[in-house]
PDB file of C-alpha atoms in Angstrom:
ATOM      1  CA  MET A  14      -1.515  11.779 -25.536  1.00 45.00           C
ATOM      2  CA  PHE A  15       1.824  12.253 -23.801  1.00 47.00           C
ATOM      3  CA  THR A  16       3.977  14.733 -25.739  1.00 45.00           C
ATOM      4  CA  TYR A  17       7.588  15.777 -25.429  1.00 46.00           C
ATOM      5  CA  PRO A  18       9.189  19.188 -25.890  1.00 38.00           C
ATOM      6  CA  SER A  19      11.812  19.306 -28.631  1.00 40.00           C
ATOM      7  CA  THR A  20      14.526  19.920 -26.057  1.00 39.00           C
ATOM      8  CA  ASP A  21      14.972  19.290 -22.359  1.00 45.00           C
ATOM      9  CA  PRO A  22      14.363  22.627 -20.570  1.00 39.00           C
ATOM     10  CA  MET A  23      16.424  21.455 -17.584  1.00 40.00           C
ATOM     11  CA  SER A  24      19.636  20.758 -19.486  1.00 40.00           C
ATOM     12  CA  ASN A  25      21.537  21.141 -22.745  1.00 37.00           C
ATOM     13  CA  ARG A  26      21.128  17.518 -23.810  1.00 35.00           C
ATOM     14  CA  GLY A  27      19.160  18.403 -26.922  1.00 38.00           C
ATOM     15  CA  PRO A  28      16.181  16.344 -28.158  1.00 41.00           C
ATOM     16  CA  LEU A  29      14.592  14.054 -25.599  1.00 73.00           C
ATOM     17  CA  ARG A  30      14.577  10.322 -26.284  1.00 83.00           C
ATOM     18  CA  PRO A  31      11.530   8.046 -25.966  1.00 93.00           C
ATOM     19  CA  ILE A  32      10.717   6.343 -22.675  1.00 95.00           C
ATOM     20  CA  LYS A  33      12.521   2.994 -22.600  1.00 96.00           C
ATOM     21  CA  VAL A  34      10.137   0.273 -21.402  1.00 97.00           C
ATOM     22  CA  ALA A  35      10.779  -3.408 -20.646  1.00 97.00           C
ATOM     23  CA  VAL A  36       8.230  -6.137 -19.939  1.00 97.00           C
ATOM     24  CA  ALA A  37       8.461  -9.026 -17.455  1.00 96.00           C
ATOM     25  CA  GLU A  38       5.512 -11.402 -17.893  1.00 95.00           C
ATOM     26  CA  ASP A  39       5.471 -15.217 -17.873  1.00 92.00           C
ATOM     27  CA  HIS A  40       2.393 -15.679 -20.080  1.00 92.00           C
ATOM     28  CA  ASP A  41       3.515 -15.697 -23.716  1.00 93.00           C
ATOM     29  CA  ILE A  42       0.390 -14.069 -25.157  1.00 93.00           C
ATOM     30  CA  LEU A  43       0.290 -11.279 -22.570  1.00 93.00           C
ATOM     31  CA  ARG A  44       4.025 -10.677 -22.893  1.00 94.00           C
ATOM     32  CA  GLN A  45       3.640 -10.314 -26.647  1.00 95.00           C
ATOM     33  CA  ASP A  46       0.563  -8.100 -26.275  1.00 94.00           C
ATOM     34  CA  PHE A  47       2.274  -5.695 -23.855  1.00 95.00           C
ATOM     35  CA  SER A  48       5.405  -5.628 -26.021  1.00 96.00           C
ATOM     36  CA  GLU A  49       3.492  -4.841 -29.220  1.00 95.00           C
ATOM     37  CA  MET A  50       1.491  -2.153 -27.441  1.00 95.00           C
ATOM     38  CA  ILE A  51       4.727  -0.433 -26.375  1.00 96.00           C
ATOM     39  CA  GLU A  52       6.356  -0.816 -29.797  1.00 95.00           C
ATOM     40  CA  ASN A  53       3.353   0.794 -31.492  1.00 94.00           C
ATOM     41  CA  GLN A  54       3.074   3.728 -29.088  1.00 94.00           C
ATOM     42  CA  PRO A  55       4.805   6.981 -30.127  1.00 93.00           C
ATOM     43  CA  GLY A  56       7.085   8.239 -27.383  1.00 94.00           C
ATOM     44  CA  LEU A  57       7.796   4.743 -26.030  1.00 95.00           C
ATOM     45  CA  GLU A  58      10.654   2.414 -26.921  1.00 96.00           C
ATOM     46  CA  TRP A  59      10.389  -1.318 -26.230  1.00 96.00           C
ATOM     47  CA  VAL A  60      13.788  -2.612 -25.076  1.00 96.00           C
ATOM     48  CA  GLY A  61      13.033  -6.257 -24.347  1.00 96.00           C
ATOM     49  CA  ALA A  62      10.920  -8.807 -22.521  1.00 97.00           C
ATOM     50  CA  ALA A  63      11.501 -11.420 -19.832  1.00 96.00           C
ATOM     51  CA  ALA A  64       9.531 -14.443 -18.635  1.00 94.00           C
ATOM     52  CA  THR A  65      11.035 -14.907 -15.151  1.00 94.00           C
ATOM     53  CA  GLY A  66      12.286 -12.788 -12.288  1.00 92.00           C
ATOM     54  CA  ASN A  67      15.920 -13.658 -12.997  1.00 93.00           C
ATOM     55  CA  GLU A  68      15.506 -12.798 -16.674  1.00 95.00           C
ATOM     56  CA  ALA A  69      13.896  -9.493 -15.663  1.00 95.00           C
ATOM     57  CA  VAL A  70      16.887  -8.540 -13.510  1.00 95.00           C
ATOM     58  CA  GLU A  71      19.345  -9.506 -16.271  1.00 95.00           C
ATOM     59  CA  LEU A  72      17.336  -7.583 -18.869  1.00 96.00           C
ATOM     60  CA  ALA A  73      17.139  -4.487 -16.688  1.00 95.00           C
ATOM     61  CA  GLN A  74      20.870  -4.498 -16.026  1.00 94.00           C
ATOM     62  CA  ARG A  75      21.626  -4.964 -19.711  1.00 95.00           C
ATOM     63  CA  GLN A  76      19.146  -2.501 -21.241  1.00 95.00           C
ATOM     64  CA  GLU A  77      18.579  -0.093 -18.320  1.00 94.00           C
ATOM     65  CA  PRO A  78      14.944   0.747 -19.124  1.00 95.00           C
ATOM     66  CA  ASP A  79      13.267   3.776 -17.591  1.00 94.00           C
ATOM     67  CA  ILE A  80      10.173   1.744 -16.717  1.00 95.00           C
ATOM     68  CA  MET A  81       9.604  -1.985 -16.320  1.00 95.00           C
ATOM     69  CA  LEU A  82       6.185  -3.623 -16.360  1.00 96.00           C
ATOM     70  CA  MET A  83       6.649  -6.430 -13.835  1.00 93.00           C
ATOM     71  CA  ASP A  84       4.276  -9.363 -13.360  1.00 92.00           C
ATOM     72  CA  ILE A  85       4.006 -10.031  -9.613  1.00 89.00           C
ATOM     73  CA  GLU A  86       3.553 -13.790 -10.071  1.00 86.00           C
ATOM     74  CA  MET A  87       5.863 -15.558 -12.505  1.00 87.00           C
ATOM     75  CA  GLU A  88       7.866 -18.674 -11.596  1.00 78.00           C
ATOM     76  CA  THR A  89       6.748 -18.407  -7.982  1.00 75.00           C
ATOM     77  CA  HIS A  90       3.948 -16.575  -6.184  1.00 71.00           C
ATOM     78  CA  GLN A  91       6.101 -13.503  -5.527  1.00 76.00           C
ATOM     79  CA  ASP A  92       8.798 -13.862  -8.184  1.00 85.00           C
ATOM     80  CA  GLY A  93       8.114 -10.360  -9.500  1.00 89.00           C
ATOM     81  CA  ILE A  94       8.293  -8.809  -6.038  1.00 88.00           C
ATOM     82  CA  GLU A  95      11.641 -10.475  -5.378  1.00 89.00           C
ATOM     83  CA  ALA A  96      12.990  -9.324  -8.748  1.00 92.00           C
ATOM     84  CA  ALA A  97      11.778  -5.762  -8.158  1.00 90.00           C
ATOM     85  CA  ASN A  98      13.415  -5.741  -4.751  1.00 88.00           C
ATOM     86  CA  ARG A  99      16.742  -6.778  -6.301  1.00 91.00           C
ATOM     87  CA  LEU A 100      16.380  -4.078  -8.944  1.00 91.00           C
ATOM     88  CA  SER A 101      15.674  -1.433  -6.310  1.00 86.00           C
ATOM     89  CA  LEU A 102      19.211  -2.121  -5.061  1.00 88.00           C
ATOM     90  CA  LEU A 103      20.959  -2.756  -8.396  1.00 90.00           C
ATOM     91  CA  ARG A 104      19.135  -0.216 -10.583  1.00 88.00           C
ATOM     92  CA  PRO A 105      17.218   2.180  -8.284  1.00 86.00           C
ATOM     93  CA  ASN A 106      16.477   4.550 -11.177  1.00 87.00           C
ATOM     94  CA  ILE A 107      14.224   2.017 -12.894  1.00 91.00           C
ATOM     95  CA  GLY A 108      10.553   2.628 -12.159  1.00 90.00           C
ATOM     96  CA  ILE A 109       8.573  -0.551 -11.504  1.00 91.00           C
ATOM     97  CA  ILE A 110       4.913  -0.891 -12.462  1.00 92.00           C
ATOM     98  CA  PHE A 111       3.504  -4.145 -11.120  1.00 90.00           C
ATOM     99  CA  LEU A 112       1.094  -6.231 -13.167  1.00 89.00           C
ATOM    100  CA  THR A 113      -1.405  -8.384 -11.312  1.00 85.00           C
ATOM    101  CA  VAL A 114      -4.403 -10.547 -12.159  1.00 80.00           C
ATOM    102  CA  HIS A 115      -6.397  -9.535  -9.088  1.00 65.00           C
ATOM    103  CA  GLU A 116      -6.461  -6.396  -6.959  1.00 61.00           C
ATOM    104  CA  ASP A 117      -5.141  -8.354  -3.979  1.00 63.00           C
ATOM    105  CA  GLU A 118      -4.426  -5.759  -1.278  1.00 65.00           C
ATOM    106  CA  GLU A 119      -2.161  -8.073   0.712  1.00 67.00           C
ATOM    107  CA  THR A 120       0.107  -8.838  -2.240  1.00 71.00           C
ATOM    108  CA  ILE A 121       0.148  -5.251  -3.508  1.00 69.00           C
ATOM    109  CA  TYR A 122       0.971  -3.968  -0.025  1.00 69.00           C
ATOM    110  CA  LYS A 123       3.914  -6.346   0.195  1.00 69.00           C
ATOM    111  CA  ALA A 124       5.064  -5.315  -3.275  1.00 71.00           C
ATOM    112  CA  TYR A 125       5.177  -1.660  -2.260  1.00 68.00           C
ATOM    113  CA  THR A 126       6.956  -2.282   1.031  1.00 65.00           C
ATOM    114  CA  LEU A 127       9.663  -4.416  -0.605  1.00 58.00           C
ATOM    115  CA  SER A 128      10.626  -2.349  -3.641  1.00 58.00           C
ATOM    116  CA  ASN A 129      10.666   1.032  -5.355  1.00 73.00           C
ATOM    117  CA  ALA A 130       7.386   0.384  -7.165  1.00 78.00           C
ATOM    118  CA  ARG A 131       5.793   3.367  -8.876  1.00 83.00           C
ATOM    119  CA  ASP A 132       2.332   1.949  -9.449  1.00 82.00           C
ATOM    120  CA  TYR A 133       0.383  -1.210 -10.186  1.00 82.00           C
ATOM    121  CA  LEU A 134      -2.044  -2.278 -12.893  1.00 86.00           C
ATOM    122  CA  VAL A 135      -4.563  -5.060 -13.271  1.00 85.00           C
ATOM    123  CA  LYS A 136      -3.605  -7.012 -16.397  1.00 87.00           C
ATOM    124  CA  SER A 137      -7.064  -6.508 -17.862  1.00 85.00           C
ATOM    125  CA  ALA A 138      -6.540  -2.717 -17.920  1.00 87.00           C
ATOM    126  CA  GLU A 139      -7.145  -0.973 -21.241  1.00 89.00           C
ATOM    127  CA  HIS A 140      -4.080  -0.072 -23.293  1.00 91.00           C
ATOM    128  CA  ASP A 141      -4.749   3.646 -22.847  1.00 92.00           C
ATOM    129  CA  GLU A 142      -4.672   3.227 -19.070  1.00 91.00           C
ATOM    130  CA  ILE A 143      -1.403   1.289 -19.232  1.00 93.00           C
ATOM    131  CA  ILE A 144       0.187   3.964 -21.434  1.00 94.00           C
ATOM    132  CA  ARG A 145      -0.937   6.739 -19.074  1.00 92.00           C
ATOM    133  CA  CYS A 146       0.470   4.820 -16.130  1.00 91.00           C
ATOM    134  CA  ILE A 147       3.852   4.420 -17.857  1.00 93.00           C
ATOM    135  CA  GLU A 148       3.994   8.109 -18.760  1.00 91.00           C
ATOM    136  CA  SER A 149       3.009   9.190 -15.252  1.00 87.00           C
ATOM    137  CA  ALA A 150       5.581   6.897 -13.630  1.00 86.00           C
ATOM    138  CA  TYR A 151       8.293   8.213 -15.944  1.00 89.00           C
ATOM    139  CA  THR A 152       7.394  11.840 -15.210  1.00 84.00           C
ATOM    140  CA  GLU A 153       7.623  11.180 -11.475  1.00 76.00           C
ATOM    141  CA  GLN A 154      10.945   9.419 -11.980  1.00 68.00           C
ATOM    142  CA  GLN A 155      12.425  12.345 -13.915  1.00 65.00           C
ATOM    143  CA  HIS A 156      11.362  14.919 -11.328  1.00 56.00           C
ATOM    144  CA  GLY A 157      12.410  12.879  -8.327  1.00 51.00           C
ATOM    145  CA  SER A 158       8.791  12.706  -7.249  1.00 49.00           C
ATOM    146  CA  SER A 159       6.781   9.688  -6.218  1.00 51.00           C
ATOM    147  CA  SER A 160       3.503  11.273  -5.199  1.00 48.00           C
ATOM    148  CA  MET A 161       1.319   8.445  -6.504  1.00 49.00           C
ATOM    149  CA  SER A 162       3.403   5.602  -5.140  1.00 57.00           C
ATOM    150  CA  SER A 163       3.961   7.432  -1.848  1.00 60.00           C
ATOM    151  CA  LYS A 164       0.232   7.950  -1.414  1.00 59.00           C
ATOM    152  CA  LEU A 165      -0.462   4.314  -2.247  1.00 62.00           C
ATOM    153  CA  LYS A 166       2.254   3.068   0.094  1.00 63.00           C
ATOM    154  CA  SER A 167       0.976   5.336   2.839  1.00 66.00           C
ATOM    155  CA  GLU A 168      -2.601   4.161   2.345  1.00 64.00           C
ATOM    156  CA  PHE A 169      -1.662   0.475   2.258  1.00 66.00           C
ATOM    157  CA  SER A 170       0.443   0.963   5.375  1.00 68.00           C
ATOM    158  CA  ARG A 171      -2.431   2.722   7.132  1.00 70.00           C
ATOM    159  CA  LEU A 172      -4.877  -0.041   6.197  1.00 69.00           C
ATOM    160  CA  LYS A 173      -2.443  -2.698   7.366  1.00 70.00           C
ATOM    161  CA  GLN A 174      -1.903  -0.970  10.700  1.00 76.00           C
ATOM    162  CA  THR A 175      -5.650  -0.499  11.146  1.00 80.00           C
ATOM    163  CA  GLU A 176      -6.225  -4.181  10.408  1.00 78.00           C
ATOM    164  CA  SER A 177      -3.645  -5.183  13.027  1.00 83.00           C
ATOM    165  CA  LYS A 178      -5.161  -2.828  15.601  1.00 86.00           C
ATOM    166  CA  LEU A 179      -8.660  -4.139  14.884  1.00 87.00           C
ATOM    167  CA  ILE A 180      -7.584  -7.763  15.301  1.00 89.00           C
ATOM    168  CA  ARG A 181      -5.918  -6.926  18.614  1.00 88.00           C
ATOM    169  CA  PHE A 182      -8.948  -4.895  19.728  1.00 89.00           C
ATOM    170  CA  MET A 183     -11.333  -7.778  19.028  1.00 90.00           C
ATOM    171  CA  GLY A 184      -9.112 -10.051  21.097  1.00 91.00           C
ATOM    172  CA  ILE A 185      -9.272  -7.635  24.032  1.00 91.00           C
ATOM    173  CA  LEU A 186     -13.017  -7.183  23.572  1.00 90.00           C
ATOM    174  CA  SER A 187     -13.586 -10.900  24.078  1.00 89.00           C
ATOM    175  CA  GLN A 188     -11.903 -10.617  27.496  1.00 90.00           C
ATOM    176  CA  LEU A 189     -13.962  -7.688  28.795  1.00 90.00           C
ATOM    177  CA  THR A 190     -16.544  -8.184  31.514  1.00 91.00           C
ATOM    178  CA  GLN A 191     -20.017  -6.694  31.201  1.00 91.00           C
ATOM    179  CA  ALA A 192     -19.103  -4.083  33.817  1.00 92.00           C
ATOM    180  CA  GLU A 193     -16.002  -3.082  31.838  1.00 92.00           C
ATOM    181  CA  ARG A 194     -18.047  -2.744  28.646  1.00 92.00           C
ATOM    182  CA  GLU A 195     -20.497  -0.461  30.449  1.00 94.00           C
ATOM    183  CA  ILE A 196     -17.649   1.665  31.789  1.00 94.00           C
ATOM    184  CA  ILE A 197     -16.258   2.053  28.261  1.00 94.00           C
ATOM    185  CA  LYS A 198     -19.721   3.096  27.059  1.00 93.00           C
ATOM    186  CA  LEU A 199     -19.801   5.811  29.726  1.00 94.00           C
ATOM    187  CA  LEU A 200     -16.255   6.905  28.894  1.00 94.00           C
ATOM    188  CA  LEU A 201     -17.272   7.252  25.237  1.00 94.00           C
ATOM    189  CA  ALA A 202     -20.055   9.572  26.418  1.00 93.00           C
ATOM    190  CA  GLU A 203     -17.333  11.721  28.055  1.00 92.00           C
ATOM    191  CA  ASN A 204     -18.357  10.949  31.632  1.00 93.00           C
ATOM    192  CA  LYS A 205     -15.840  11.559  34.417  1.00 93.00           C
ATOM    193  CA  VAL A 206     -14.909   8.871  36.949  1.00 92.00           C
ATOM    194  CA  GLU A 207     -17.030  10.406  39.712  1.00 94.00           C
ATOM    195  CA  HIS A 208     -20.073  10.599  37.431  1.00 94.00           C
ATOM    196  CA  ILE A 209     -19.580   7.000  36.305  1.00 93.00           C
ATOM    197  CA  ALA A 210     -19.476   5.934  39.960  1.00 92.00           C
ATOM    198  CA  ARG A 211     -22.781   7.717  40.642  1.00 93.00           C
ATOM    199  CA  ILE A 212     -24.423   6.206  37.547  1.00 93.00           C
ATOM    200  CA  ARG A 213     -23.299   2.713  38.521  1.00 92.00           C
ATOM    201  CA  MET A 214     -24.044   3.387  42.192  1.00 93.00           C
ATOM    202  CA  VAL A 215     -20.649   2.247  43.444  1.00 92.00           C
ATOM    203  CA  GLU A 216     -17.708   3.888  45.189  1.00 94.00           C
ATOM    204  CA  THR A 217     -15.319   5.975  43.096  1.00 93.00           C
ATOM    205  CA  VAL A 218     -12.455   3.758  44.218  1.00 93.00           C
ATOM    206  CA  THR A 219     -14.247   0.765  42.679  1.00 93.00           C
ATOM    207  CA  ILE A 220     -14.518   2.492  39.295  1.00 92.00           C
ATOM    208  CA  LYS A 221     -10.863   3.537  39.479  1.00 93.00           C
ATOM    209  CA  SER A 222      -9.892  -0.070  40.154  1.00 93.00           C
ATOM    210  CA  GLN A 223     -11.976  -1.303  37.208  1.00 93.00           C
ATOM    211  CA  ILE A 224     -10.466   1.363  34.952  1.00 93.00           C
ATOM    212  CA  ASN A 225      -6.952   0.307  35.996  1.00 94.00           C
ATOM    213  CA  THR A 226      -7.829  -3.255  34.976  1.00 93.00           C
ATOM    214  CA  LEU A 227      -9.138  -1.943  31.644  1.00 93.00           C
ATOM    215  CA  LEU A 228      -5.942   0.003  31.015  1.00 93.00           C
ATOM    216  CA  LYS A 229      -3.847  -3.096  31.682  1.00 93.00           C
ATOM    217  CA  LYS A 230      -5.930  -5.143  29.247  1.00 93.00           C
ATOM    218  CA  PHE A 231      -5.485  -2.507  26.538  1.00 93.00           C
ATOM    219  CA  GLY A 232      -1.839  -1.889  27.415  1.00 93.00           C
ATOM    220  CA  MET A 233      -2.531   1.831  27.788  1.00 92.00           C
ATOM    221  CA  LYS A 234      -1.937   4.497  30.433  1.00 91.00           C
ATOM    222  CA  ARG A 235      -4.968   6.768  30.032  1.00 92.00           C
ATOM    223  CA  THR A 236      -8.656   6.234  29.350  1.00 92.00           C
ATOM    224  CA  ARG A 237      -8.559   8.774  26.528  1.00 92.00           C
ATOM    225  CA  GLU A 238      -6.227   6.412  24.663  1.00 93.00           C
ATOM    226  CA  ILE A 239      -8.883   3.680  24.811  1.00 93.00           C
ATOM    227  CA  VAL A 240     -11.537   6.147  23.648  1.00 93.00           C
ATOM    228  CA  GLY A 241      -9.246   7.361  20.860  1.00 92.00           C
ATOM    229  CA  LEU A 242      -8.595   3.816  19.647  1.00 91.00           C
ATOM    230  CA  ILE A 243     -12.304   3.004  19.554  1.00 92.00           C
ATOM    231  CA  HIS A 244     -13.033   6.133  17.509  1.00 89.00           C
ATOM    232  CA  GLU A 245     -10.062   5.445  15.217  1.00 87.00           C
ATOM    233  CA  LEU A 246     -11.369   1.951  14.480  1.00 87.00           C
ATOM    234  CA  ASN A 247     -14.928   3.272  14.189  1.00 86.00           C
ATOM    235  CA  VAL A 248     -16.300   0.593  16.537  1.00 88.00           C
ATOM    236  CA  ALA A 249     -18.100   2.729  19.128  1.00 90.00           C
ATOM    237  CA  PHE A 250     -21.380   1.113  18.014  1.00 90.00           C
ATOM    238  CA  ILE A 251     -20.283  -2.075  19.790  1.00 88.00           C
ATOM    239  CA  PHE A 252     -20.864  -0.354  23.130  1.00 89.00           C
ATOM    240  CA  GLU A 253     -24.245   1.192  22.340  1.00 83.00           C
TER     241      GLU A 253
END
C-alpha cells in the first residue's frame, strides 16, 4: 500500500495531503465504480466526476486534481484525447491516466503524442492495479519525472516509425527486379561489388549501374543504408 511520511522532506509545508483524483467517464456505472474506489482508498481524495470531455476540462480547472482518470472515448471517438490535450495547456501539472476498453495501440499512441499522459489502463483492470497506477503517476508528477510515460511514448513512437518504414519497404520490394533482389542478397552476405560481379558473371560496371538503380529506388546514398534498413526491419529472410 502507498504510504506517506508525516511531513514533506523537501519543504516545510507540514503534513502531506491525500492525492486529489478526478474521474472522466461517460458510462454511469463505471464512473460510479471508479469514484467509489477512490473515495474508499486511504491516501486518495475524490474531487469530482465528469461524463464528457468539456465537463472534464471544467472540473479540472475548478478542482485542480493531481491525477485525472480520463476515458479516451466519451461523446466522440477521441473526446478524452482532445480534453487531455486542452488540459496539457491549461493545467499542465495534472497527470492524465487514460482509460480504454481495448489495448488499441493506434489510439493509445495518438493519446500519448497529443497530451501529457502519464499512463493508460484497460477499464477491466483490477482496483489494486488502478490504485498503483495512480500512486505511481503522482510520484512521477511530484518529482518532475515521467519515466514510465516517456518509455511508453518512446516505444509507441518507435513502433509507429517501424511500421511506416516497413510499409514503404514493402512498396519498394514490389518494384525490385529479380536481379536486384539477388544483388541485395549478396550485399547482405557482405560481398563487395567486384565479388558480386564475379558471382553473377557480369562486368563490374554493370553491377555498379544496378546498385545505383537500387539506391534511387530506396532513396539512399550507400548500400550499407539498404542493408541496415533490412536488418532493422528484420526482413533479411525475404532474400534467402
